[in-house]
Amino acid sequence: MQLSVSSLNFSFPTKVVLRDVSFSAHSGEVFGIVGPNGSGKTTLLRCLRLVLSPQGGAITLDDEDVMTWDRSRIARVFGVVPQSTTLTFPFSVFDVVMMGRIPHLGRFQREGAHDISIVRESMKLTSIDHLFERPISQLSGGELQRVIIARALAQEPRVLLLDEPTSQLDINHQFEVMKLVRSFAIEHNMVVIIISHNLNLSLRYCDRLLLLKDGGVHSCGASDEVLTPDNIREVYGVEAQLDYNKRIGAHQLTLIDAIERD
Amino acid sequence: MQDIEAYFHSVRMYRLTVMVGLILFLFAVAILGIMVGPVSISPSTILHIFWMQIPHVGDSVMQTWPHSYTSIVMDVRLPRVLLGMLVGMGLAVSGCAMQGLFRNPMASPYVCGLSSGGAFGAALAVNLGLAYIFLPFFAFLFATLTVFFVYMISRVNNKVPTETLLLSGIALSSFFSALVSLMLYFADQQLERIVFWMMGGLWASTWDKVAVTLPLIVVAVPLFYVLSRELNAMLLGEENATDLGIKVESTKRIILVLTAFTVGACVAVSGVIGFVGLIIPHIARIFVGPDHKILIPASVFVGGIFLILTDTLARTIIMPAELPVGIITSLFGVPFFLYLLRKRKERMGW
């Protein structure tokens, strides 16, 4: 399975956000989107699932034209872990994960045994099945993020989109979430696209990366070929060193200093 | 720790129990409302009178009460209790949907300018010297017009940001209140009628009014209920709801239209009864949680019960005169609500 984006453009009335963005992500790999703040990462993810309507360009999943789909069909294919979710209401974990079944249920259809078993499976995959009765208002940050991931899984998606799922988490939970996401790509053959601020986590857990700069594609390819010292300097204005770390089996960046610009 | 399926079913059982309890409570409160008044009528007499109304079957009842009781029950108290129930239900369900839609505990039908729009319509009808029959019609018309106006103002690029909607509602609400004050200032002779109407009351409840309100409530409540999944998802944020396949903008539009009609119908027959739309959903939320699938039906019944009770109080507390029920709802409802708020704060999520 392959999600392809070609020549995607998007502008707000006073600002061009995305220019001519093209890439494709495949099932079985973790595809990362990186770039500085304001480079258009979140907007790109919103355009992919048509929360924002792109002004020109094409989005296809295998041979199907995603841009002609209605909301409910998009929700049956794209599971999303958004940047923020209002979690002040005391819904139980079970209730929230069950909301992932909404796109699959007819308007007058009640949740049945099949839905319960999918919810149970999603909670097991994210190791929150023991929390099912707990109100979400009482959970820790790491647990909450897993609840939202479980909700996305309950949508039985073919494409999983995650917008900075680790930004609010302690480092131990960051690893947990990234490993989890990786297992979905490999074991469940999903297309997984993840926005991340953490370049070293991206180097370690993403197979390929898209580096955005000012709304355009700066570079795209294997993680260690994208996050090179040259590219980091050009996009972030930071001097960095890229080394292979034998112990973790991945390249890691050492950020040295911001470069004075004139 | 129980199994997920067992949990799922226990939640359903709890909700079923709550609903059965509320229905029984509503019935009991309705009977109480019919019992008390200048003449007390016993429950068994009331039930006999009801029984008598059924064609053919009712003929067998032996009448052991004064003839006037039948007319007190059937022509005076029953329509009043029914109207109170319907208005309470309508205001409560609208408030519940508004709070969900705006994700804001302060939201109520009145925040969108419904009450002051309606009050303006009523004041206008009085000022124009129109017959009394036009007053509810004008109230309804202006209440709904206000909501659509607020909606149009808030719309940017075919989207209606919730914050803008709330703010323009509050602004327009103040504007219409000022206009009403202006009219009151000049309408010296008619003043009493407008003031009474603005205090909200269920006096002069007739079967005609019941007949106007009943179909609207009967249609609106199930429609609100059908939208409960959308409301739940929207509580987590609009983008979240969109990602779950919900058409957020059209859901907003439908809820606004439904609320405008429901509240318009209530305001038209009972004037401005405050606080019901605001506090009833909160009271229901304390007992059944945030899930609209149970919150909406629970609010409907709690609203009906609450307004029958307060109206019964309003017309008996200074017998033979009576108070506008709007005063009672605020006077008794608010302290009760504050007490609950203090006690069970942690369960409400707000």
XYZ file of C-alpha atoms in Angstrom:
612
model
C 0.000 0.000 0.000
C 1.241 3.428 -0.847
C 0.027 6.908 0.041
C 1.177 9.351 -2.598
C 1.037 13.086 -2.516
C 1.902 15.131 -5.549
C 2.257 18.870 -6.028
C 0.202 19.729 -2.980
C -0.360 23.444 -2.411
C -2.109 25.178 0.435
C -2.441 28.828 1.442
C -4.342 30.682 4.065
C -5.785 33.977 2.793
C -2.657 35.905 3.775
C 0.018 33.228 3.839
C 1.301 30.464 1.588
C 1.859 27.430 3.813
C 2.627 24.523 1.502
C 4.227 24.783 -1.929
C 4.439 21.927 -4.332
C 4.838 19.155 -1.755
C 5.272 15.659 -3.187
C 6.230 12.414 -1.481
C 4.994 8.901 -0.981
C 4.857 6.738 2.115
C 4.602 2.955 2.049
C 3.042 0.395 4.320
C 5.507 -1.426 6.506
C 7.669 1.633 7.129
C 7.550 4.578 9.486
C 7.600 7.789 7.513
C 8.592 10.886 9.477
C 7.950 14.554 8.779
C 10.492 16.923 10.310
C 11.219 20.624 9.998
C 11.338 23.777 12.098
C 8.256 25.416 13.622
C 6.117 27.035 10.969
C 7.524 24.911 8.156
C 4.060 23.471 7.489
C 4.239 20.025 9.127
C 0.879 20.122 10.874
C -0.803 21.807 7.895
C 0.542 19.061 5.637
C -0.903 16.403 7.931
C -4.254 18.249 7.967
C -4.288 18.436 4.175
C -3.519 14.716 3.871
C -6.806 13.854 5.548
C -8.667 16.829 4.071
C -9.356 18.603 7.350
C -8.003 21.483 5.262
C -8.718 21.412 1.547
C -5.536 21.643 -0.517
C -5.590 24.142 -3.371
C -4.345 21.897 -6.097
C -2.382 18.682 -6.084
C -3.367 15.070 -5.671
C -3.546 12.561 -2.837
C -3.907 8.905 -3.721
C -3.958 5.708 -1.702
C -2.800 3.022 -4.112
C -5.000 3.902 -7.066
C -7.831 5.578 -5.231
C -8.300 9.323 -5.273
C -8.587 10.298 -1.599
C -9.726 13.816 -2.476
C -13.111 12.555 -3.662
C -13.891 10.692 -0.418
C -16.455 11.867 2.098
C -15.663 12.493 5.776
C -16.816 9.146 7.017
C -14.835 7.174 4.424
C -11.708 9.186 5.253
C -12.236 8.321 8.927
C -12.442 4.615 8.098
C -9.040 4.756 6.408
C -7.082 7.451 8.273
C -6.588 7.031 12.002
C -5.307 10.232 13.545
C -3.512 11.112 16.751
C -3.824 14.907 16.760
C -1.587 17.355 18.517
C -4.169 18.220 21.118
C -7.297 16.626 22.461
C -9.558 18.117 25.100
C -9.518 15.529 27.830
C -11.105 17.366 30.713
C -14.364 15.445 30.509
C -14.576 12.319 32.623
C -15.289 9.886 29.809
C -13.954 6.442 30.627
C -11.005 5.088 28.656
C -13.416 2.583 27.148
C -15.781 5.369 25.989
C -12.994 7.280 24.269
C -11.580 4.248 22.490
C -15.112 3.271 21.456
C -15.431 6.653 19.737
C -12.999 5.243 17.187
C -15.868 3.033 16.023
C -18.039 6.023 15.035
C -17.094 6.006 11.324
C -17.981 2.319 11.093
C -21.391 2.586 12.757
C -24.573 3.519 10.972
C -26.487 6.455 12.425
C -28.973 4.260 14.247
C -26.649 1.337 14.864
C -25.633 0.478 18.402
C -22.157 -0.647 19.373
C -22.128 -4.441 19.224
C -19.940 -7.364 20.249
C -17.732 -6.864 17.196
C -17.031 -3.263 18.193
C -16.297 -4.271 21.777
C -13.791 -6.859 20.622
C -12.024 -4.317 18.389
C -11.904 -1.845 21.258
C -10.493 -4.540 23.517
C -7.849 -5.441 20.932
C -6.856 -1.770 20.469
C -6.511 -1.290 24.213
C -4.411 -4.451 24.488
C -2.058 -3.315 21.713
C -1.479 -0.042 23.515
C -1.325 -1.748 26.962
C -4.166 0.249 28.457
C -6.644 -2.621 28.756
C -6.327 -2.590 32.551
C -7.428 1.078 32.608
C -10.684 0.664 30.690
C -12.953 1.868 33.512
C -10.833 4.854 34.514
C -11.997 8.393 33.691
C -9.539 9.945 31.266
C -9.345 12.999 33.495
C -7.344 10.893 35.958
C -4.686 9.541 33.609
C -1.036 10.491 33.206
C 0.269 12.060 29.994
C 1.740 8.802 28.717
C -1.448 6.868 29.423
C -3.559 9.524 27.705
C -1.457 9.450 24.577
C -1.925 5.689 24.439
C -5.691 6.114 24.837
C -5.748 8.412 21.808
C -3.581 5.976 19.849
C -5.950 3.162 20.826
C -8.886 5.258 19.606
C -7.142 5.733 16.255
C -6.508 1.964 16.070
C -10.173 1.247 16.782
C -10.917 3.038 13.523
C -9.176 0.047 11.864
C -7.159 2.458 9.765
C -4.959 1.650 6.808
C -3.081 4.894 7.356
C -2.033 6.137 10.787
C -1.167 9.822 11.124
C 0.479 11.108 14.306
C 1.176 14.772 15.038
C 3.993 15.024 17.579
C 2.729 12.193 19.763
C 5.810 12.374 21.978
C 6.144 16.103 22.553
C 4.319 16.140 25.905
C 5.832 12.945 27.226
C 8.660 11.960 29.539
C 11.567 10.302 27.755
C 10.636 6.785 28.846
C 7.149 7.232 27.400
C 8.611 8.698 24.216
C 10.429 5.427 23.563
C 7.312 3.441 24.388
C 5.173 5.351 21.903
C 7.748 5.222 19.118
C 8.239 1.474 19.536
C 4.487 0.987 19.520
C 4.079 3.021 16.359
C 6.876 1.076 14.706
C 5.203 -2.214 15.535
C 1.983 -1.071 13.819
C 3.864 -0.282 10.638
C 5.666 -3.588 10.565
C 3.242 -6.075 12.090
C -0.031 -4.564 10.894
C 1.228 -3.326 7.574
C -0.092 0.187 7.967
C 1.153 3.347 6.345
C 2.475 5.287 9.334
C 3.267 8.989 9.040
C 4.564 10.787 12.096
C 5.504 14.387 12.754
C 8.329 14.685 15.209
C 10.355 17.421 16.780
C 12.856 15.005 18.184
C 15.471 14.459 15.483
C 17.301 11.666 17.267
C 14.120 9.680 17.881
C 13.291 10.195 14.204
C 16.709 8.907 13.142
C 16.213 5.857 15.267
C 12.586 4.943 14.598
C 11.722 6.374 11.171
C 12.782 4.565 8.028
C 12.434 7.580 5.818
C 12.030 11.274 6.478
C 10.590 14.307 4.754
C 12.369 17.512 5.722
C 10.232 20.617 5.244
C 11.512 24.158 4.956
C 9.192 27.149 4.529
C 6.376 24.936 3.250
C 8.438 23.202 0.590
C 10.230 19.864 0.502
C 13.889 20.420 1.329
C 14.851 16.781 1.140
C 13.277 13.346 1.346
C 14.817 9.929 1.740
C 16.427 7.535 4.212
C 16.607 9.129 7.661
C 20.397 9.296 7.892
C 20.588 10.755 4.409
C 18.090 13.512 5.217
C 19.360 14.664 8.604
C 22.897 15.344 7.419
C 24.960 18.146 8.988
C 24.610 20.123 5.741
C 20.826 19.878 5.729
C 20.562 20.676 9.446
C 22.640 23.766 8.865
C 20.529 24.889 5.917
C 17.134 24.261 7.496
C 17.664 24.877 11.199
C 20.795 27.028 11.159
C 22.469 24.680 13.615
C 25.845 23.054 13.427
C 25.517 19.326 14.005
C 27.456 16.119 13.802
C 25.978 12.812 12.637
C 27.507 9.599 13.947
C 26.566 5.969 13.776
C 25.888 4.575 17.224
C 26.686 0.881 17.274
C 24.911 0.216 20.528
C 21.487 1.319 19.266
C 22.182 0.520 15.631
C 21.203 3.913 14.314
C 22.679 7.271 13.432
C 22.410 9.970 16.084
C 22.924 13.705 15.924
C 24.982 15.768 18.257
C 23.828 19.366 18.098
C 26.791 21.641 18.552
C 25.744 25.251 18.319
C 23.440 27.673 16.565
C 25.144 29.344 13.644
C 25.318 33.115 13.719
C 23.480 34.427 10.679
C 24.010 37.775 9.091
C -11.422 -5.949 37.976
C -14.352 -6.797 35.751
C -14.273 -7.810 32.152
C -14.892 -5.189 29.480
C -18.117 -6.785 28.345
C -19.427 -6.988 31.891
C -18.510 -3.329 32.353
C -20.283 -2.398 29.122
C -23.438 -4.132 30.268
C -23.288 -2.797 33.803
C -23.099 0.734 32.397
C -26.168 0.012 30.277
C -28.012 -1.407 33.314
C -27.126 1.626 35.430
C -28.428 3.942 32.738
C -31.594 1.950 32.318
C -32.165 2.096 36.072
C -31.622 5.859 36.106
C -34.086 6.350 33.272
C -36.771 4.151 34.814
C -36.275 6.000 38.093
C -36.595 9.375 36.401
C -39.741 8.369 34.533
C -41.376 7.171 37.766
C -40.243 10.312 39.549
C -41.652 12.477 36.767
C -44.978 10.686 37.029
C -45.061 11.130 40.802
C -44.173 14.805 40.543
C -46.860 15.328 37.907
C -49.473 13.784 40.204
C -48.228 15.974 43.055
C -48.543 19.038 40.832
C -52.125 18.152 40.061
C -52.935 17.386 43.714
C -51.978 20.671 45.315
C -53.599 24.032 44.921
C -56.417 25.996 46.535
C -58.358 22.699 46.619
C -56.409 19.545 47.394
C -57.371 16.561 45.322
C -56.290 13.073 46.328
C -54.154 10.973 43.980
C -56.794 8.273 43.757
C -59.394 10.851 42.680
C -56.966 12.160 40.049
C -56.348 8.667 38.688
C -60.097 8.004 38.649
C -60.667 11.233 36.748
C -58.013 10.211 34.204
C -59.640 6.803 33.932
C -63.004 8.453 33.283
C -61.626 10.270 30.257
C -61.054 7.031 28.392
C -64.087 6.516 26.149
C -66.274 3.467 26.976
C -63.997 2.137 29.748
C -64.352 5.272 31.844
C -68.131 5.073 32.066
C -67.943 2.419 34.765
C -66.307 4.762 37.317
C -68.515 5.821 40.214
C -68.080 9.547 40.749
C -67.491 10.222 44.454
C -66.097 13.748 44.171
C -67.566 17.166 43.400
C -68.125 17.738 39.733
C -65.862 20.806 39.733
C -62.847 18.606 40.555
C -62.975 17.056 37.108
C -62.713 20.430 35.488
C -59.954 21.588 37.884
C -57.907 18.533 37.025
C -58.584 18.360 33.313
C -58.860 22.026 32.326
C -56.605 23.801 34.801
C -53.959 21.692 36.476
C -53.223 19.004 33.907
C -52.474 21.410 31.040
C -50.365 23.472 33.406
C -48.344 20.503 34.618
C -47.924 19.276 31.053
C -46.843 22.668 29.824
C -44.375 22.976 32.711
C -42.987 19.563 31.870
C -42.622 20.370 28.169
C -41.000 23.745 28.744
C -38.624 22.254 31.331
C -37.707 19.454 28.925
C -37.189 21.827 26.012
C -35.003 24.278 27.923
C -32.951 21.500 29.523
C -32.272 19.611 26.304
C -31.331 22.810 24.481
C -28.967 23.824 27.261
C -27.404 20.376 27.222
C -26.783 20.511 23.477
C -25.430 24.082 23.662
C -22.959 23.219 26.408
C -21.757 20.239 24.394
C -21.542 22.230 21.190
C -19.640 25.110 22.761
C -17.630 22.884 25.103
C -18.474 25.579 27.588
C -20.178 25.149 30.953
C -21.577 28.683 30.778
C -23.446 28.080 27.547
C -27.191 27.993 27.671
C -29.898 28.781 25.136
C -29.910 32.322 26.455
C -26.285 32.980 25.746
C -26.988 32.863 22.030
C -29.350 35.789 22.391
C -32.448 33.605 22.375
C -34.032 35.049 25.494
C -33.387 38.697 24.839
C -34.348 38.245 21.189
C -37.591 36.667 22.332
C -38.141 39.335 24.956
C -37.592 41.980 22.318
C -40.203 40.336 20.092
C -42.698 40.239 22.937
C -42.030 43.853 23.898
C -42.389 44.873 20.278
C -45.755 43.134 20.000
C -46.992 44.932 23.112
C -45.630 48.287 21.968
C -47.240 47.962 18.580
C -50.516 47.483 20.402
C -51.034 44.040 18.917
C -53.504 41.613 20.428
C -52.199 39.269 23.108
C -52.287 36.365 20.686
C -49.384 37.888 18.727
C -47.061 38.084 21.685
C -45.879 34.451 21.655
C -45.680 34.506 17.897
C -43.414 37.558 17.933
C -41.330 36.069 20.738
C -40.803 32.897 18.743
C -40.017 34.787 15.572
C -37.422 37.063 17.136
C -35.829 34.320 19.212
C -35.161 32.272 16.097
C -34.184 35.301 14.019
C -31.608 36.267 16.637
C -29.950 32.870 16.514
C -29.703 32.947 12.735
C -28.391 36.491 12.850
C -25.732 35.509 15.404
C -24.845 32.566 13.225
C -24.498 34.689 10.078
C -22.295 37.240 11.857
C -20.007 34.535 13.171
C -19.567 32.772 9.880
C -16.157 33.140 8.276
C -15.306 31.122 5.165
C -18.236 28.807 5.747
C -16.989 27.944 9.223
C -18.361 29.123 12.516
C -15.677 29.384 15.186
C -17.274 28.481 18.499
C -15.700 31.384 20.389
C -16.988 33.929 17.870
C -20.440 32.407 18.050
C -20.485 32.675 21.815
C -19.163 36.236 21.833
C -21.508 37.567 19.167
C -24.390 35.864 20.981
C -23.503 37.650 24.194
C -23.090 40.953 22.351
C -26.408 40.693 20.553
C -28.044 39.581 23.782
C -26.973 42.810 25.492
C -28.087 44.835 22.503
C -31.596 43.401 22.587
C -31.765 43.792 26.366
C -31.033 47.477 25.897
C -33.772 47.744 23.284
C -36.211 46.026 25.635
C -35.305 48.443 28.423
C -35.819 51.312 26.024
C -39.269 50.027 25.129
C -40.165 49.423 28.746
C -39.187 52.997 29.434
C -41.697 54.278 26.916
C -44.424 51.659 27.301
C -45.799 52.916 30.573
C -49.272 51.434 30.369
C -48.342 48.046 28.998
C -45.389 47.706 31.314
C -46.948 45.072 33.524
C -47.557 42.631 30.703
C -44.010 42.789 29.444
C -42.481 42.570 32.886
C -44.622 39.544 33.755
C -43.656 37.916 30.524
C -39.967 38.561 31.116
C -40.113 37.030 34.570
C -41.373 33.851 33.028
C -44.454 32.041 34.182
C -46.824 29.243 33.408
C -50.048 30.959 34.371
C -52.792 30.892 31.781
C -51.611 27.474 30.667
C -54.137 26.106 28.258
C -54.468 23.026 26.109
C -53.857 25.306 23.126
C -50.391 26.139 24.422
C -49.726 22.475 25.138
C -50.781 21.683 21.591
C -48.281 24.233 20.231
C -45.334 23.070 22.336
C -45.901 19.327 22.401
C -45.177 18.530 18.729
C -41.998 20.630 18.735
C -40.629 18.924 21.841
C -41.674 15.487 20.659
C -39.804 16.031 17.402
C -36.792 17.917 18.779
C -35.836 15.649 21.689
C -35.276 12.505 19.585
C -33.351 14.587 17.046
C -31.058 15.895 19.771
C -30.652 12.325 20.984
C -29.667 11.131 17.523
C -26.863 13.718 17.573
C -25.410 12.482 20.863
C -22.525 10.622 19.224
C -21.533 13.809 17.392
C -21.753 15.850 20.594
C -19.585 13.340 22.454
C -16.880 13.420 19.832
C -17.017 17.206 19.638
C -16.332 17.399 23.383
C -12.827 16.157 22.597
C -12.291 19.040 20.178
C -13.527 19.828 16.706
C -10.509 18.426 14.888
C -10.824 15.178 16.807
C -14.476 14.960 15.821
C -13.631 15.600 12.178
C -11.071 12.799 12.282
C -13.781 10.480 13.568
C -15.799 11.169 10.442
C -18.130 13.823 11.837
C -19.236 16.751 9.727
C -18.650 19.331 12.412
C -19.977 22.410 10.649
C -23.251 20.871 9.561
C -23.720 19.363 13.023
C -23.353 22.857 14.507
C -25.910 24.218 12.093
C -28.429 21.468 12.854
C -28.038 21.923 16.600
C -28.483 25.689 16.346
C -31.646 25.332 14.274
C -33.052 22.705 16.639
C -32.263 24.850 19.664
C -33.758 27.946 18.102
C -37.054 26.175 17.432
C -37.170 24.370 20.764
C -36.358 27.393 22.888
C -38.486 29.616 20.669
C -41.459 27.369 21.409
C -40.731 27.411 25.153
C -40.157 31.148 25.335
C -43.324 31.799 23.376
C -45.584 29.967 25.835
C -43.841 30.685 29.119
C -41.746 33.829 28.781
C -38.175 33.956 29.971
C -37.645 31.220 32.553
C -34.048 31.522 33.633
C -31.426 29.022 34.745
C -33.222 25.825 33.700
C -31.224 25.527 30.486
C -28.030 26.313 32.355
C -28.222 24.208 35.500
C -30.294 21.145 34.599
C -27.643 19.650 32.285
C -25.047 20.186 35.004
C -27.211 18.443 37.582
C -27.773 15.550 35.181
C -24.052 15.417 34.377
C -23.218 14.955 38.048
C -25.264 11.750 38.126
C -24.768 10.225 34.687
C -21.465 11.635 33.422
C -20.595 13.402 30.181
C -21.883 10.843 27.642
C -24.695 12.542 25.714
C -26.349 9.218 24.993
C -27.548 9.221 28.600
C -27.029 12.906 29.394
C -29.623 14.068 26.869
C -32.486 11.810 28.021
C -31.572 12.374 31.673
C -31.543 16.165 31.190
C -34.907 15.986 29.457
C -36.517 14.232 32.417
C -34.716 16.186 35.133
C -35.789 19.372 33.329
C -39.418 18.264 33.239
C -39.370 17.244 36.898
C -37.637 20.444 37.966
C -40.046 22.795 36.262
C -43.171 20.954 37.469
C -41.831 21.101 41.032
C -40.820 24.754 40.918
C -44.075 25.755 39.251
C -46.058 23.881 41.888
C -44.131 25.827 44.487
C -44.637 29.085 42.580
C -48.396 28.773 42.638
C -48.786 27.504 46.201
C -46.187 29.403 48.190
C -48.249 32.598 48.557
C -51.693 31.127 47.846
C -54.114 32.289 46.586
C -51.735 34.541 44.633
C -48.842 33.094 42.703
C -45.272 33.995 41.856
C -43.665 33.897 38.419
C -41.938 30.513 38.241
C -38.808 32.195 36.837
C -38.214 33.704 40.266
C -38.519 30.308 41.950
C -36.240 28.522 39.489
C -33.486 30.998 40.253
C -34.226 31.400 43.939
C -34.314 27.680 44.753
C -32.527 26.184 41.803
C -29.336 28.155 42.076
C -28.480 27.427 45.734
C -29.277 23.749 45.160
C -27.054 23.782 42.114
C -24.217 25.536 43.937
C -24.462 22.947 46.692
C -24.170 20.104 44.185
C -21.381 21.897 42.368
C -19.377 22.192 45.553
C -20.012 18.603 46.560
C -19.457 16.706 43.344
C -17.205 19.084 41.461
C -14.653 16.487 40.524
C -17.112 14.355 38.578
C -18.333 17.063 36.229
C -15.183 17.717 34.308
C -15.716 21.412 34.433
